C-alpha positions in Angstrom: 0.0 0.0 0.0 0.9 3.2 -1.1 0.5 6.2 1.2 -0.3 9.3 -1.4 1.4 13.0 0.1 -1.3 15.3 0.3 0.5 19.0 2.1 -2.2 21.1 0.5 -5.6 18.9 1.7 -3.7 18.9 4.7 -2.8 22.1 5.6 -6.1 23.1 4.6 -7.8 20.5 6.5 -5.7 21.6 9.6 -6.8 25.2 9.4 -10.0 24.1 9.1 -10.0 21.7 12.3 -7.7 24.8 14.2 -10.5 27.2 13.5 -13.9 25.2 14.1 -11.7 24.8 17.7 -11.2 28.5 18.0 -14.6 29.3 17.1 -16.0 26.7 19.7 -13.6 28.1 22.4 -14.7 31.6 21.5 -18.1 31.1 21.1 -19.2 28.7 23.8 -16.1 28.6 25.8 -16.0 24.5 25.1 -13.3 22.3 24.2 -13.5 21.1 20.8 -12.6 17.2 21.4 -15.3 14.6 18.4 -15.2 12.0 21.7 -16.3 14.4 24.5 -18.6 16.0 21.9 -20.4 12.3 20.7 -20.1 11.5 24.4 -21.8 14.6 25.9 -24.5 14.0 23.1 -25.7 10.6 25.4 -25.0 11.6 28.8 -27.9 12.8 30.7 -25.7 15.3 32.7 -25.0 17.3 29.3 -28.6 17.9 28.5 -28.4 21.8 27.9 -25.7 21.8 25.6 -27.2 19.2 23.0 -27.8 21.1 20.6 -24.0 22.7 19.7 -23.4 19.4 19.7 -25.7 18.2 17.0 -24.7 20.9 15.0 -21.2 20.0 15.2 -21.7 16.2 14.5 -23.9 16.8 11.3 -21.5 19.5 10.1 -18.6 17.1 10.3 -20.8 13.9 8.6 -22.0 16.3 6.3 -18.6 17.5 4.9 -18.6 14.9 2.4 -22.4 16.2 0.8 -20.6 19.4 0.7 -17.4 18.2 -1.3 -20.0 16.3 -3.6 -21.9 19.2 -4.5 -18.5 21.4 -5.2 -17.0 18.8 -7.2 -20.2 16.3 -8.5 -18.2 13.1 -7.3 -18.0 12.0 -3.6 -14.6 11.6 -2.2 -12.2 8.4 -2.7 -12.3 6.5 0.6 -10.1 3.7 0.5 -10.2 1.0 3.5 -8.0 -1.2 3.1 -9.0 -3.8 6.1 -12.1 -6.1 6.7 -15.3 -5.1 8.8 -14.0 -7.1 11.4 -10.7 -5.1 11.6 -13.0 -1.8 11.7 -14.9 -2.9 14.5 -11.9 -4.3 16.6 -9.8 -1.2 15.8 -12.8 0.7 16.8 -12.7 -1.1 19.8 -8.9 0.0 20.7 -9.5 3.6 20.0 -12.6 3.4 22.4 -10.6 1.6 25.1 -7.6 4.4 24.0 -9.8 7.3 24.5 -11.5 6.0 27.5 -8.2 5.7 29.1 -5.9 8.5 27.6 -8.7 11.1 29.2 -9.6 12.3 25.2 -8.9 11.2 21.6 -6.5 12.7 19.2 -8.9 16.0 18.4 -9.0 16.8 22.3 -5.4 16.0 22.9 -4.2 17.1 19.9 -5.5 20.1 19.1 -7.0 22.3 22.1 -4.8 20.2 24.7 -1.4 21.1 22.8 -2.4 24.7 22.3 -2.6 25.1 26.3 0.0 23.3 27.0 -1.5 20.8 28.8 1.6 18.5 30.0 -1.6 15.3 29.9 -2.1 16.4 26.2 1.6 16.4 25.6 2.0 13.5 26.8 -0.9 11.9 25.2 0.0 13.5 21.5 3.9 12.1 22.0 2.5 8.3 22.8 -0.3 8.6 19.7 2.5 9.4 17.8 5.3 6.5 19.2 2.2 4.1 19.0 1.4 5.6 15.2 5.0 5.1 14.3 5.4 1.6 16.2 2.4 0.1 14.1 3.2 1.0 11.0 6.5 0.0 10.5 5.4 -3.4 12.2 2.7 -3.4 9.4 4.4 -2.5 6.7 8.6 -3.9 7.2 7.5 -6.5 9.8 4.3 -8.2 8.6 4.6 -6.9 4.9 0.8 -5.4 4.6 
């Protein structure tokens, strides 16, 4: 498998991600982290801040519709795995982000730009773990 270099769909992807986190820091005074947002949606303690979070969630599943109309094709998605690798992958990252306090967004993102020595610390293992599996996957195992 071939990993393609994309620095302009990244960098603008980036900016993008940085400002929705601004914006929701400036505007609500709320940390812009996609598991505490999903989560918050279910909990019964977050009941008077639903609907931010709504908005939020369809604006990021909805990005897709919006590159569709722009460009009249949806965008390539290639997964490379089976269903069954989905779900127990999805299954790590849960246990990950139940654990490491936060996903990558959280962490990431708005941790890092406080300097949050938790995030920092969380950012530097998803990165060692990130650069662990893949050379195991691709010079170890040969996927």
């Amino acid at each position: 498998m071939e990993t393609v270099f994309t620095p302009w769909q990244s960098l603008t992807g980036g900016a993008l991600i940085g400002l929705a986190a601004t914006l929701l820091m400036l505007g609500l005074g709320r940390i812009f982290g996609a598991t505490g947002v999903l989560h918050g949606l279910f909990s019964s303690d977050a009941s008077g801040d639903r609907m931010w979070r709504l908005v939020l969630l369809a604006g990021m599943i909805s990005g897709p519709l919006l590159v569709f109309m722009l460009s009249g094709r949806m965008p390539a998605v290639q997964v490379p795995v089976s269903p069954l690798m989905l779900g127990i992958g999805g299954l790590i990252v849960g246990v990950g982000v139940t654990f490491g306090s936060g996903c990558t967004s959280g962490h990431g993102v708005c941790g890092m730009a406080r300097l949050s020595p938790r995030s920092i610390v969380a950012v530097l293992t998803f990165m060692i773990a990130t650069a662990a599996t893949v050379y195991v996957q691709r010079h170890v195992i040969g996927v």
